[in-house]
Tab-separated table of C-alpha atoms in Angstrom:
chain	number	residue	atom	x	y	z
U	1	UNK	CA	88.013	67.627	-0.608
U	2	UNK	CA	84.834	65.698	-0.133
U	3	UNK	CA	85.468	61.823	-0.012
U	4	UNK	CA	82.189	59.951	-0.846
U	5	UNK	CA	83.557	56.297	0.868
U	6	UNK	CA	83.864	58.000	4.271
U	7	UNK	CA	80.653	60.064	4.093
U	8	UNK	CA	78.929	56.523	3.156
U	9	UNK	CA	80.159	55.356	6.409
U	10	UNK	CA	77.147	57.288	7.965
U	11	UNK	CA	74.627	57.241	5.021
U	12	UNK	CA	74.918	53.675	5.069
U	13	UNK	CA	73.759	53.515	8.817
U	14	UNK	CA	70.874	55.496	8.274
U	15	UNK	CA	69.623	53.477	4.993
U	16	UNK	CA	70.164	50.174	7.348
U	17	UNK	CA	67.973	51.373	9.839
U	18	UNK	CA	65.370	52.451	6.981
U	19	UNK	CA	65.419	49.417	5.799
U	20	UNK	CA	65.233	46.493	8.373
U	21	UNK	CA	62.922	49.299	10.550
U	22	UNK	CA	60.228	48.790	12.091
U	23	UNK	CA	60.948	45.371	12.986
U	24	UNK	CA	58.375	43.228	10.757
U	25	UNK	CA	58.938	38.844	11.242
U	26	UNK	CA	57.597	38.749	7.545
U	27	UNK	CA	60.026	40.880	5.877
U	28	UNK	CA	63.127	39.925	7.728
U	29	UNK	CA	62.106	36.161	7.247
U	30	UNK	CA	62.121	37.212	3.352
U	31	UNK	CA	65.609	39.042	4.113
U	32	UNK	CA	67.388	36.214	6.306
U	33	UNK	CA	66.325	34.139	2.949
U	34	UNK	CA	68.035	35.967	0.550
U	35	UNK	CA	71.138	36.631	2.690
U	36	UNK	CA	71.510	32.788	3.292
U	37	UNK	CA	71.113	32.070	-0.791
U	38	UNK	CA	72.675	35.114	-2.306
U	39	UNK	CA	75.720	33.243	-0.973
U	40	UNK	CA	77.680	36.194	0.223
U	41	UNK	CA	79.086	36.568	3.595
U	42	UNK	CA	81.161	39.505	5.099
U	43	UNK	CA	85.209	39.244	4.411
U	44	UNK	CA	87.745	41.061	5.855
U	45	UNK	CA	88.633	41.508	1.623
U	46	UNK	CA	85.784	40.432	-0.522
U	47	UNK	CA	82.116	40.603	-0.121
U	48	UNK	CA	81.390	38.866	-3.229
U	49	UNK	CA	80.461	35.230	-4.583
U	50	UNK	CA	82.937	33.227	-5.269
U	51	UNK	CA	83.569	32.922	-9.263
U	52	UNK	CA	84.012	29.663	-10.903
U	53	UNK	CA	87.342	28.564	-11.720
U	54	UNK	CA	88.939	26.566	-14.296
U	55	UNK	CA	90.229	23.282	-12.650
U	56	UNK	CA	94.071	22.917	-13.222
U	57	UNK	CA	93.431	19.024	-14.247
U	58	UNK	CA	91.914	17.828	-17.884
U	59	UNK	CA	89.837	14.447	-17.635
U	60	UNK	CA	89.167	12.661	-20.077
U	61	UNK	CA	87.144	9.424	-21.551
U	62	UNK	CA	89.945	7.176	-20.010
U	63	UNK	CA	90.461	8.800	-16.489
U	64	UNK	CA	86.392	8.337	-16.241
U	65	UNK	CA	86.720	4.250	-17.545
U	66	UNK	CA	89.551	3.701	-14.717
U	67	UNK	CA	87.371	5.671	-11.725
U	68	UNK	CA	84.081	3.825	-13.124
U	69	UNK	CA	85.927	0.728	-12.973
U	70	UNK	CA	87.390	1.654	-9.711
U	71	UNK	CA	83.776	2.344	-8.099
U	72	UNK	CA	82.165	-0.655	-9.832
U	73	UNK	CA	79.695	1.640	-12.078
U	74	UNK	CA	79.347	2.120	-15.804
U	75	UNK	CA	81.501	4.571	-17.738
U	76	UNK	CA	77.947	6.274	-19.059
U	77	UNK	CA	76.636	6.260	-15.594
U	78	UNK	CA	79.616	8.226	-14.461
U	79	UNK	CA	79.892	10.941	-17.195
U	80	UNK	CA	75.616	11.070	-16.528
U	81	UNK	CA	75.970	11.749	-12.887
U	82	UNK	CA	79.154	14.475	-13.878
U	83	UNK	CA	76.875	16.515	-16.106
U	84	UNK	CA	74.015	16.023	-13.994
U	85	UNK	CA	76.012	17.448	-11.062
U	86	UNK	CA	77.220	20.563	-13.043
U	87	UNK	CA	73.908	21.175	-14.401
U	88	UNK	CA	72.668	21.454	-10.606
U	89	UNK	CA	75.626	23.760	-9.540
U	90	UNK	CA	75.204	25.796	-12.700
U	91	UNK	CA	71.297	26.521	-11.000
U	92	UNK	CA	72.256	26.630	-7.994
U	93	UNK	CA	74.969	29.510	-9.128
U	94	UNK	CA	72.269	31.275	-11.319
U	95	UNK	CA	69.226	31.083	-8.440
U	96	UNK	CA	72.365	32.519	-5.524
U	97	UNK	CA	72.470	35.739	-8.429
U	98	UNK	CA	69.573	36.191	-8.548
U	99	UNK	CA	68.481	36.322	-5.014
U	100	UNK	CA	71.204	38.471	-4.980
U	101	UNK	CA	69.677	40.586	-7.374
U	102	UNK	CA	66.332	40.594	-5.885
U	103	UNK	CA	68.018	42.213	-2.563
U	104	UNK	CA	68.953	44.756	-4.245
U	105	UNK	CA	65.860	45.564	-5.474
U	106	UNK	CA	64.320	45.221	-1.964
U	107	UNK	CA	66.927	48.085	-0.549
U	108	UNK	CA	66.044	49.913	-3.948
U	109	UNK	CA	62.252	50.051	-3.659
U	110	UNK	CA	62.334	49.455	0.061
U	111	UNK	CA	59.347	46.995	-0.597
U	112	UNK	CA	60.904	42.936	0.336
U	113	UNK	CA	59.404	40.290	-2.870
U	114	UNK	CA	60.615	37.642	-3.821
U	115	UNK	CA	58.634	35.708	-7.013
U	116	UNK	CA	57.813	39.111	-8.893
U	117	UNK	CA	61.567	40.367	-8.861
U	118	UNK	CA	63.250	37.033	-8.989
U	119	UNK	CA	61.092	36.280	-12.405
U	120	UNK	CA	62.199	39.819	-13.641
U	121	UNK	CA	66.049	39.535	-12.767
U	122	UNK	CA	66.608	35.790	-13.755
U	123	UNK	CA	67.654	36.775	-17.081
U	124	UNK	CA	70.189	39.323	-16.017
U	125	UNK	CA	71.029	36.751	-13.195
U	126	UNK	CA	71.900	34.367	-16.400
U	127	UNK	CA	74.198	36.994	-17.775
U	128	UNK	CA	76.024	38.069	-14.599
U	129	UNK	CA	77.022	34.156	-14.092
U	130	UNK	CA	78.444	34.226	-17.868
U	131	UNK	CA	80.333	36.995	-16.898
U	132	UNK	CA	81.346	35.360	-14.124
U	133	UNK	CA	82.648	32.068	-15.570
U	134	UNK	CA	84.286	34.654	-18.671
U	135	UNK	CA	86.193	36.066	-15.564
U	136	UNK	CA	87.212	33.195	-14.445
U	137	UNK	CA	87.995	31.383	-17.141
U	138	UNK	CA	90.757	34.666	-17.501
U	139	UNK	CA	91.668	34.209	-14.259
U	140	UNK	CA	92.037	30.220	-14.132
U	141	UNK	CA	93.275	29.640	-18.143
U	142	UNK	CA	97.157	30.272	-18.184
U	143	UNK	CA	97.671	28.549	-15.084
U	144	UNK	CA	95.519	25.420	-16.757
U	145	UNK	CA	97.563	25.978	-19.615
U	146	UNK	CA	100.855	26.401	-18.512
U	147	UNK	CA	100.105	22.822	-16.286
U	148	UNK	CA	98.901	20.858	-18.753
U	149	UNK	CA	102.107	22.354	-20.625
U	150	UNK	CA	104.099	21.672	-17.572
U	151	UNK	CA	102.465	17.502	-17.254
U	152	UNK	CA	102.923	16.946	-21.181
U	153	UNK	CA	106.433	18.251	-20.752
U	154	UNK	CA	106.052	21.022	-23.441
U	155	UNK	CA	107.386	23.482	-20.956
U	156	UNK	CA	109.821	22.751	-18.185
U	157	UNK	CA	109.650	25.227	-15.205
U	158	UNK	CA	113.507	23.722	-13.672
U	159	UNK	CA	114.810	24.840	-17.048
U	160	UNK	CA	113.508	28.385	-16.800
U	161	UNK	CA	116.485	31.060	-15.414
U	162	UNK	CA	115.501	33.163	-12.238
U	163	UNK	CA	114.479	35.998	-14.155
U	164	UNK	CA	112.247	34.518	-16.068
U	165	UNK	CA	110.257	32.885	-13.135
U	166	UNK	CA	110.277	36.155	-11.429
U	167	UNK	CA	108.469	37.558	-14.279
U	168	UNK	CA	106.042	34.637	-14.798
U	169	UNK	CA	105.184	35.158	-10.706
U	170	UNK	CA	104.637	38.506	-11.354
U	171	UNK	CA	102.794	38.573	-14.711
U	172	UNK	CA	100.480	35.759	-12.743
U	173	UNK	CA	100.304	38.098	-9.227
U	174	UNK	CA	98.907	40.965	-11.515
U	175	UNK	CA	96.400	38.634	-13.289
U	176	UNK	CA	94.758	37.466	-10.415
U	177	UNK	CA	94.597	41.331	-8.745
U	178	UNK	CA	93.248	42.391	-11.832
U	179	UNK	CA	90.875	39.455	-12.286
U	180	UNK	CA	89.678	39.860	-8.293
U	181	UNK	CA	89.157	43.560	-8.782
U	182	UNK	CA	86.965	43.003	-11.912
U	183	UNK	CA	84.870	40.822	-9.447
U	184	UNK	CA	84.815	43.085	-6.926
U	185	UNK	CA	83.347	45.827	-8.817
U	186	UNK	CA	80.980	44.096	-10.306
U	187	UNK	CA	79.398	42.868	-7.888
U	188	UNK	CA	79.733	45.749	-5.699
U	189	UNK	CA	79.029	48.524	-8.255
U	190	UNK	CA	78.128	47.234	-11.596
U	191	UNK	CA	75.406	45.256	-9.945
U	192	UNK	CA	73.313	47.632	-8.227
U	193	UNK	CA	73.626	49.403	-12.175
U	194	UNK	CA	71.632	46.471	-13.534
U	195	UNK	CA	69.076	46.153	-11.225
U	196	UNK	CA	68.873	50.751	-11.326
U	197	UNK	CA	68.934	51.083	-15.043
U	198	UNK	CA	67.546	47.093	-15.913
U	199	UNK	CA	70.238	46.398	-18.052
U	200	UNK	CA	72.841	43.456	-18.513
U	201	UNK	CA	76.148	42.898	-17.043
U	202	UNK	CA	78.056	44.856	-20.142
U	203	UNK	CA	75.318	47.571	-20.485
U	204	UNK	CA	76.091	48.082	-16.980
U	205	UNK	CA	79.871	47.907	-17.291
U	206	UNK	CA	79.790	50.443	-20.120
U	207	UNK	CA	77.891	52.814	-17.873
U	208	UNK	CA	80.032	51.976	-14.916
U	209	UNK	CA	83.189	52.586	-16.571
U	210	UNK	CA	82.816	56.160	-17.021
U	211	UNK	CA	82.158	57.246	-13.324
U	212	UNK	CA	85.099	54.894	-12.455
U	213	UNK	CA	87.779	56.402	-14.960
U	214	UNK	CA	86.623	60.172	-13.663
U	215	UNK	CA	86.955	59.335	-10.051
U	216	UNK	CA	88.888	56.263	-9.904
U	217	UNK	CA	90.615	58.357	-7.047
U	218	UNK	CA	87.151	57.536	-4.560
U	219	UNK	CA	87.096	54.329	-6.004
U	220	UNK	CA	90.866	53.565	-4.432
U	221	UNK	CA	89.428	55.382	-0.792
U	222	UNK	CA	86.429	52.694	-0.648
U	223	UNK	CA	88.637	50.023	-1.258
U	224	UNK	CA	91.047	50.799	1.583
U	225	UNK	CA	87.756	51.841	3.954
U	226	UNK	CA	85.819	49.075	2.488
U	227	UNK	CA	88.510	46.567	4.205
U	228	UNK	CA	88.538	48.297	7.959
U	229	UNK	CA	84.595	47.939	7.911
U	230	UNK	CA	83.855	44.658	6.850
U	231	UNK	CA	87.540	43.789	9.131
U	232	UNK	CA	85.696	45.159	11.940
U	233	UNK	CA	82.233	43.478	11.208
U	234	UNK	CA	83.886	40.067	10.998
U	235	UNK	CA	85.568	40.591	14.299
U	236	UNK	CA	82.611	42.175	16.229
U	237	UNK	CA	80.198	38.757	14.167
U	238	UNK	CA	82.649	36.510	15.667
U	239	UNK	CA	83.124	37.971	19.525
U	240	UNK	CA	79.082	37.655	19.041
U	241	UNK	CA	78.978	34.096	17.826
U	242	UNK	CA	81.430	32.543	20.110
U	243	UNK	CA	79.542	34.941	23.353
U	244	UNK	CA	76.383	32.914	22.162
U	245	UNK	CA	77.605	29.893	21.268
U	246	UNK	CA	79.309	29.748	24.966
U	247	UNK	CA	76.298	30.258	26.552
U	248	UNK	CA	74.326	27.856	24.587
U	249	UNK	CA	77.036	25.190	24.976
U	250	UNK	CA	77.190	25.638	28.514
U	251	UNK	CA	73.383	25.449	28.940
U	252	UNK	CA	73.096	22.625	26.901
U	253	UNK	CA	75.725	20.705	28.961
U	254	UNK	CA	73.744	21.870	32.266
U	255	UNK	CA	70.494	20.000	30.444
U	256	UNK	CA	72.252	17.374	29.611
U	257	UNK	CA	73.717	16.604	33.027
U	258	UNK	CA	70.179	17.373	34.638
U	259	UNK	CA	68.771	14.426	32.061
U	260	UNK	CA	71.822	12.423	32.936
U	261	UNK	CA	71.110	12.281	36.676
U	262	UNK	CA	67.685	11.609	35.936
U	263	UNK	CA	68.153	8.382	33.640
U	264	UNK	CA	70.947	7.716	36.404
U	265	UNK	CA	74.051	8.493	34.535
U	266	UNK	CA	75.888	9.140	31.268
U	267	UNK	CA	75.549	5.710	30.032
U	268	UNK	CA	72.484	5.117	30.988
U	269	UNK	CA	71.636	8.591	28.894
U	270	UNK	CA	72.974	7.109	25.983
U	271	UNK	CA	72.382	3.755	25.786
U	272	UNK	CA	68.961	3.921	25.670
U	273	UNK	CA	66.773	5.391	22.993
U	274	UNK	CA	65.039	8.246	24.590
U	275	UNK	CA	67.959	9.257	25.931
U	276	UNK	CA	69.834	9.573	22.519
U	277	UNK	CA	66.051	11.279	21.828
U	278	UNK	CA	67.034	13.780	24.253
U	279	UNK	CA	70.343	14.149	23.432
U	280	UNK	CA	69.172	14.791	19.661
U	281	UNK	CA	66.333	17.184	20.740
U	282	UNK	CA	68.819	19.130	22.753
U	283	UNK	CA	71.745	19.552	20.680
U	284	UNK	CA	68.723	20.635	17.665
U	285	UNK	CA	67.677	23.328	20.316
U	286	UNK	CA	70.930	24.799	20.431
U	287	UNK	CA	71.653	25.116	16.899
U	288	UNK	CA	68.182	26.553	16.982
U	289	UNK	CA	69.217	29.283	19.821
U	290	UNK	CA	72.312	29.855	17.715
U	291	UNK	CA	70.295	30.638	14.765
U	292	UNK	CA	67.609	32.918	16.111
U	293	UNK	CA	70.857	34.851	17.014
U	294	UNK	CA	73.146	34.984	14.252
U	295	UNK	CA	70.987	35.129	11.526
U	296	UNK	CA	69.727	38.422	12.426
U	297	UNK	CA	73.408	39.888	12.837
U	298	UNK	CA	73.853	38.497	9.731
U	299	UNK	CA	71.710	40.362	8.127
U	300	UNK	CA	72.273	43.770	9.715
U	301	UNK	CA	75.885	43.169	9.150
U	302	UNK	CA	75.315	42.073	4.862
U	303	UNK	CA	72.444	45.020	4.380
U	304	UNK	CA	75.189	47.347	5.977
U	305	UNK	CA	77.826	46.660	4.074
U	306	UNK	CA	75.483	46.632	0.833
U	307	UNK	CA	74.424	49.787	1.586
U	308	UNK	CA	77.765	51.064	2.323
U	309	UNK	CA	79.094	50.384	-0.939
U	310	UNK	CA	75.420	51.688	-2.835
U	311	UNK	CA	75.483	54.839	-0.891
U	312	UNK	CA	79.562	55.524	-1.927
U	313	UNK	CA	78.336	54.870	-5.992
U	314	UNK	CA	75.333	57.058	-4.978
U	315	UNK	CA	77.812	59.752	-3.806
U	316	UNK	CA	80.445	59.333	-6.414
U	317	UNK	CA	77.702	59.534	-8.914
U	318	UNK	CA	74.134	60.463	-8.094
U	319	UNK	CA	72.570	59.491	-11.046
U	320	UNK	CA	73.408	55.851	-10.141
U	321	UNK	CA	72.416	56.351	-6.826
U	322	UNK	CA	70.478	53.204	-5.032
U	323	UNK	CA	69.025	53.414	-2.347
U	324	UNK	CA	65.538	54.009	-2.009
U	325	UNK	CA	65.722	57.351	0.045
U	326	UNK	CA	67.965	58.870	-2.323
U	327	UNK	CA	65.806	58.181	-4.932
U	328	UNK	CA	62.495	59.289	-3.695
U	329	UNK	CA	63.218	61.352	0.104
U	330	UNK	CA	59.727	60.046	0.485
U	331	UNK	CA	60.800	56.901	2.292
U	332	UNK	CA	62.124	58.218	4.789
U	333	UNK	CA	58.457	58.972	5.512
U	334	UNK	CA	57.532	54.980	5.047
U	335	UNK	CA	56.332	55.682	1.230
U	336	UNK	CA	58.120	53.004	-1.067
U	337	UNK	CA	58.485	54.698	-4.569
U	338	UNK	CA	57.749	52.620	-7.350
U	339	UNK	CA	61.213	51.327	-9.706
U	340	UNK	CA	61.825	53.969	-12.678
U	341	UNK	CA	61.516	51.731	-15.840
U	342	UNK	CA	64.927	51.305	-17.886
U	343	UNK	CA	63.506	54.138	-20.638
U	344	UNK	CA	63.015	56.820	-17.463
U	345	UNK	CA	66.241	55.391	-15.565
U	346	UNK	CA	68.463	56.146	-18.828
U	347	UNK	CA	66.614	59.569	-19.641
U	348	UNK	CA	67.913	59.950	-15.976
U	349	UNK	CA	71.908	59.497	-17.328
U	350	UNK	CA	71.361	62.091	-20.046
């Protein structure tokens, strides 16, 4: 029996090396970008976003009159800056999905743009952070609910027998492994169906939910190989990182001495202001070293483990396969094929 999440293992080397080869500075300047905004980094569990939460505490008109009088501003001034704060987190969520979107249809096309596909994917972006915030209002609700229950004394958790807690802990243990493996799927699977087939985040469900149900079975393999990879790409990142960041701490303390003994000591280094120039340019050279060098692992390590979990839906089911060279085998001759419109893509799916 043919497992598709182990055979990816390979595939997904191969489209890696397609994809960030030959080395071009304009493309993986475009690439570093979207890794760093997509906001997803590699986890030894979860390679996702995080999804918004429902806070556990209700404020209202009077908690923001005692912390405006406690700051010294006005009550309006407070509940201005609030909304004006969740309106830029809200854009700053929505702009993360859709860079996020827009690197997947760089590994799809094997072409790297940014202002055509990010104009084309906003809208889907839009829908895949209501989907989001739907999951975790799910996920975050009871437990609101059954504090606020708890604080206005409707409910009283010492009063509840053993049993009953035991099945509370486990009713809310399943809830949140259900809720984290809807977000896991969808932003490992359902995703790359939106930006194949163009559609939204339920079109794409609906689609998705079929190949899942007949081979849920593959599904449960990529899970369990899913976690050795990306457990073995943090740990090789981080023996990386802290190799670099020794040497460039120890060479930046060499420089430092070196300007030291030339202003004629530590104290003379910093109590003047060119020294505390130098100090600053150095310390702004590091982080720059550091940068150069993990930024490009970064990205090797995120387009591998993207196209480790395309290449295992590509396997599972071909018609909702990815990645540019199993769409057109041309690519693997440098040709970038151009995206099948959502009328060819669902022709495609019978």
């Amino acid at each position: 029996m043919t497992w598709h999440a182990v055979d990816a293992v390979d595939d997904a080397v191969g489209a890696t090396r397609r994809f960030l080869f030959p080395f071009s500075v304009v493309r993986w300047t475009k690439l570093i970008l979207l890794v760093l905004c997509m906001g997803a980094g590699v986890s030894t569990s979860v390679s996702v976003p995080p999804v918004p939460t429902v806070e556990t505490e209700t404020v209202g008109i009077a908690d923001f009159t005692a912390l405006a009088t406690e700051v010294g501003v006005g009550t309006d001034v407070l509940i201005g800056l609030t909304v004006a704060m969740t309106v830029v987190t809200v854009l700053v969520a929505v702009v993360s999905l859709t860079l996020r979107l827009v690197f997947y249809d760089a590994l799809r096309t094997n072409d790297v743009r940014l202002r055509g596909p990010f104009k084309r994917r906003l809208r889907q972006a839009v829908g895949l952070f209501g989907f989001s915030l739907l999951v975790g209002l799910l996920l975050g609700g009871p437990f609101a609910l059954a504090a606020l229950a708890s604080e206005r004394g409707a409910v009283s958790f010492d009063a509840l027998s053993t049993g009953a807690l035991i099945g509370a802990a486990g009713v809310a243990v399943a809830l949140v492994v259900v809720g984290l493996l809807i977000v896991r799927l969808t932003y490992e699977f359902v995703v790359p169906v939106m930006v194949l087939r163009n559609d939204g985040v339920f079109a794409a469900w609906r689609r998705f939910w079929g190949t899942l149900r007949a081979s849920w079975t593959d599904f449960l393999v990529y899970l369990l190989v899913h976690f050795f990879l990306a457990l073995g790409i943090s740990i090789a990142e981080s023996v990386v990182v802290l190799f670099v960041g020794g040497i460039a701490v120890v060479l930046a303390a060499l420089v430092l001495l070196v300007a030291a003994g030339a202003f004629g000591g530590m104290t003379a280094l910093t109590g003047t202001t060119t020294g505390l120039a130098v100090i600053l340019a150095v310390v702004i050279l590091t982080l720059l070293a550091l940068l150069v060098v993990v930024l490009p692992i970064r990205l090797l390590t995120r387009t591998y483990l993207i196209a480790y979990e395309v290449s295992t839906l590509g396997g599972i089911d071909p018609n909702l396969a990815l990645l540019a060279s199993e769409i057109d085998p041309s690519v693997d001759e440098g040709v970038s094929p151009e995206p099948p419109s959502r009328e060819s893509a669902r022709d495609g799916n019978g």
